[in-house]
Short mmCIF file of N, CA and C in Angstrom, two decimals:
data_model
loop_
_atom_site.label_atom_id
_atom_site.label_comp_id
_atom_site.label_asym_id
_atom_site.label_seq_id
_atom_site.Cartn_x
_atom_site.Cartn_y
_atom_site.Cartn_z
N MET A 248 -55.00 -46.66 250.28
CA MET A 248 -56.22 -46.53 249.09
C MET A 248 -56.64 -44.94 248.89
N SER A 249 -56.49 -44.28 249.69
CA SER A 249 -55.72 -43.08 249.42
C SER A 249 -55.14 -42.59 248.55
N SER A 250 -53.18 -43.34 248.48
CA SER A 250 -52.53 -42.37 247.34
C SER A 250 -53.27 -43.25 245.68
N MET A 251 -54.31 -45.00 245.58
CA MET A 251 -54.73 -44.70 244.32
C MET A 251 -56.02 -43.67 243.98
N HIS A 252 -57.14 -43.28 245.46
CA HIS A 252 -57.78 -42.62 244.94
C HIS A 252 -57.02 -40.91 243.38
N ASP A 253 -56.62 -40.35 244.67
CA ASP A 253 -55.13 -39.38 244.54
C ASP A 253 -54.80 -39.85 243.20
N ILE A 254 -54.17 -41.03 242.83
CA ILE A 254 -53.87 -41.63 240.61
C ILE A 254 -54.94 -41.73 240.32
N ALA A 255 -56.21 -42.75 240.75
CA ALA A 255 -57.43 -42.48 239.94
C ALA A 255 -58.09 -40.82 239.28
N SER A 256 -58.02 -40.48 240.19
CA SER A 256 -58.82 -39.08 239.89
C SER A 256 -57.72 -38.06 239.69
N ARG A 257 -56.74 -38.39 239.45
CA ARG A 257 -55.63 -37.25 239.11
C ARG A 257 -55.52 -37.68 237.38
N SER A 258 -55.42 -38.96 237.46
CA SER A 258 -55.60 -39.33 235.68
C SER A 258 -56.69 -39.18 234.79
N LEU A 259 -57.71 -39.26 235.80
CA LEU A 259 -59.04 -38.52 235.10
C LEU A 259 -59.17 -37.26 234.77
N SER A 260 -59.12 -36.65 235.53
CA SER A 260 -58.94 -35.17 235.35
C SER A 260 -58.03 -34.93 233.96
N ASP A 261 -56.57 -35.64 234.18
CA ASP A 261 -55.76 -35.42 232.94
C ASP A 261 -56.43 -36.21 231.71
N PHE A 262 -57.01 -36.93 232.05
CA PHE A 262 -58.19 -37.87 231.08
C PHE A 262 -59.18 -36.77 230.33
N SER A 263 -59.81 -35.82 230.76
CA SER A 263 -60.47 -34.88 230.35
C SER A 263 -60.56 -33.88 229.61
N THR A 264 -59.33 -33.53 230.71
CA THR A 264 -58.61 -31.75 229.42
C THR A 264 -57.82 -32.47 228.48
N TYR A 265 -56.96 -33.78 228.55
CA TYR A 265 -56.60 -34.47 227.40
C TYR A 265 -58.36 -33.74 226.38
N ASN A 266 -58.98 -35.17 226.24
CA ASN A 266 -60.57 -34.98 225.97
C ASN A 266 -61.10 -34.37 224.82
N LYS A 267 -61.63 -32.95 226.01
CA LYS A 267 -61.89 -31.41 225.82
C LYS A 267 -61.46 -31.44 224.44
N PRO A 268 -60.69 -30.71 224.56
CA PRO A 268 -60.52 -30.56 222.60
C PRO A 268 -60.39 -30.96 222.04
N MET A 269 -60.14 -32.31 221.69
CA MET A 269 -60.36 -33.74 221.18
C MET A 269 -61.89 -34.54 220.43
N LEU A 270 -62.60 -34.10 221.85
CA LEU A 270 -64.32 -33.61 221.44
C LEU A 270 -64.81 -32.61 220.55
N SER A 271 -64.30 -31.61 221.29
CA SER A 271 -64.71 -30.69 220.35
C SER A 271 -64.46 -30.07 219.25
N TYR A 272 -63.24 -30.80 219.11
CA TYR A 272 -62.30 -31.46 217.25
C TYR A 272 -63.02 -32.49 216.52
N ALA A 273 -63.63 -33.13 217.23
CA ALA A 273 -64.44 -34.28 216.23
C ALA A 273 -65.94 -34.05 216.21
N ILE A 274 -66.64 -32.81 216.96
CA ILE A 274 -67.68 -32.33 216.48
C ILE A 274 -67.96 -31.69 215.76
N GLU A 275 -66.00 -30.63 215.71
CA GLU A 275 -66.29 -29.34 214.82
C GLU A 275 -65.75 -30.54 213.12
N THR A 276 -65.10 -31.38 213.09
CA THR A 276 -65.41 -32.40 212.11
C THR A 276 -66.94 -32.56 211.66
N VAL A 277 -67.33 -33.36 212.57
CA VAL A 277 -68.23 -33.69 212.29
C VAL A 277 -69.02 -33.19 211.94
N SER A 278 -69.95 -31.99 212.34
CA SER A 278 -70.44 -30.64 211.58
C SER A 278 -70.25 -30.39 210.35
N MET A 279 -68.80 -30.09 210.14
CA MET A 279 -68.35 -29.34 209.02
C MET A 279 -68.70 -30.62 208.07
N ASN A 280 -67.99 -31.82 207.94
CA ASN A 280 -68.94 -33.20 207.03
C ASN A 280 -70.02 -32.78 206.95
N LYS A 281 -71.05 -32.48 206.91
CA LYS A 281 -72.58 -32.32 207.54
C LYS A 281 -72.48 -31.71 206.12
N THR A 282 -71.92 -30.60 206.68
CA THR A 282 -72.46 -29.01 206.16
C THR A 282 -72.24 -29.13 204.38
N SER A 283 -70.71 -30.04 204.82
CA SER A 283 -70.00 -29.70 202.93
C SER A 283 -70.58 -30.64 202.09
N HIS A 284 -71.40 -32.02 203.26
CA HIS A 284 -71.99 -33.47 202.39
C HIS A 284 -73.46 -32.84 201.34
N GLY A 285 -73.58 -31.31 202.04
CA GLY A 285 -75.21 -31.59 202.08
C GLY A 285 -76.03 -31.60 203.18
#
C-alpha cells in the first residue's frame, strides 16, 4: 500500500515538473497568437 502511494506521488511530481514548462510554453504561445492576430 505504501509502495503504491510512493509510486503515485513520485509519478505525480514527475508529471508536474514536466508539465510546468509545457504549461508556461502553451500560455506564452496563446498570448503571442492573441497579440499577433490583434
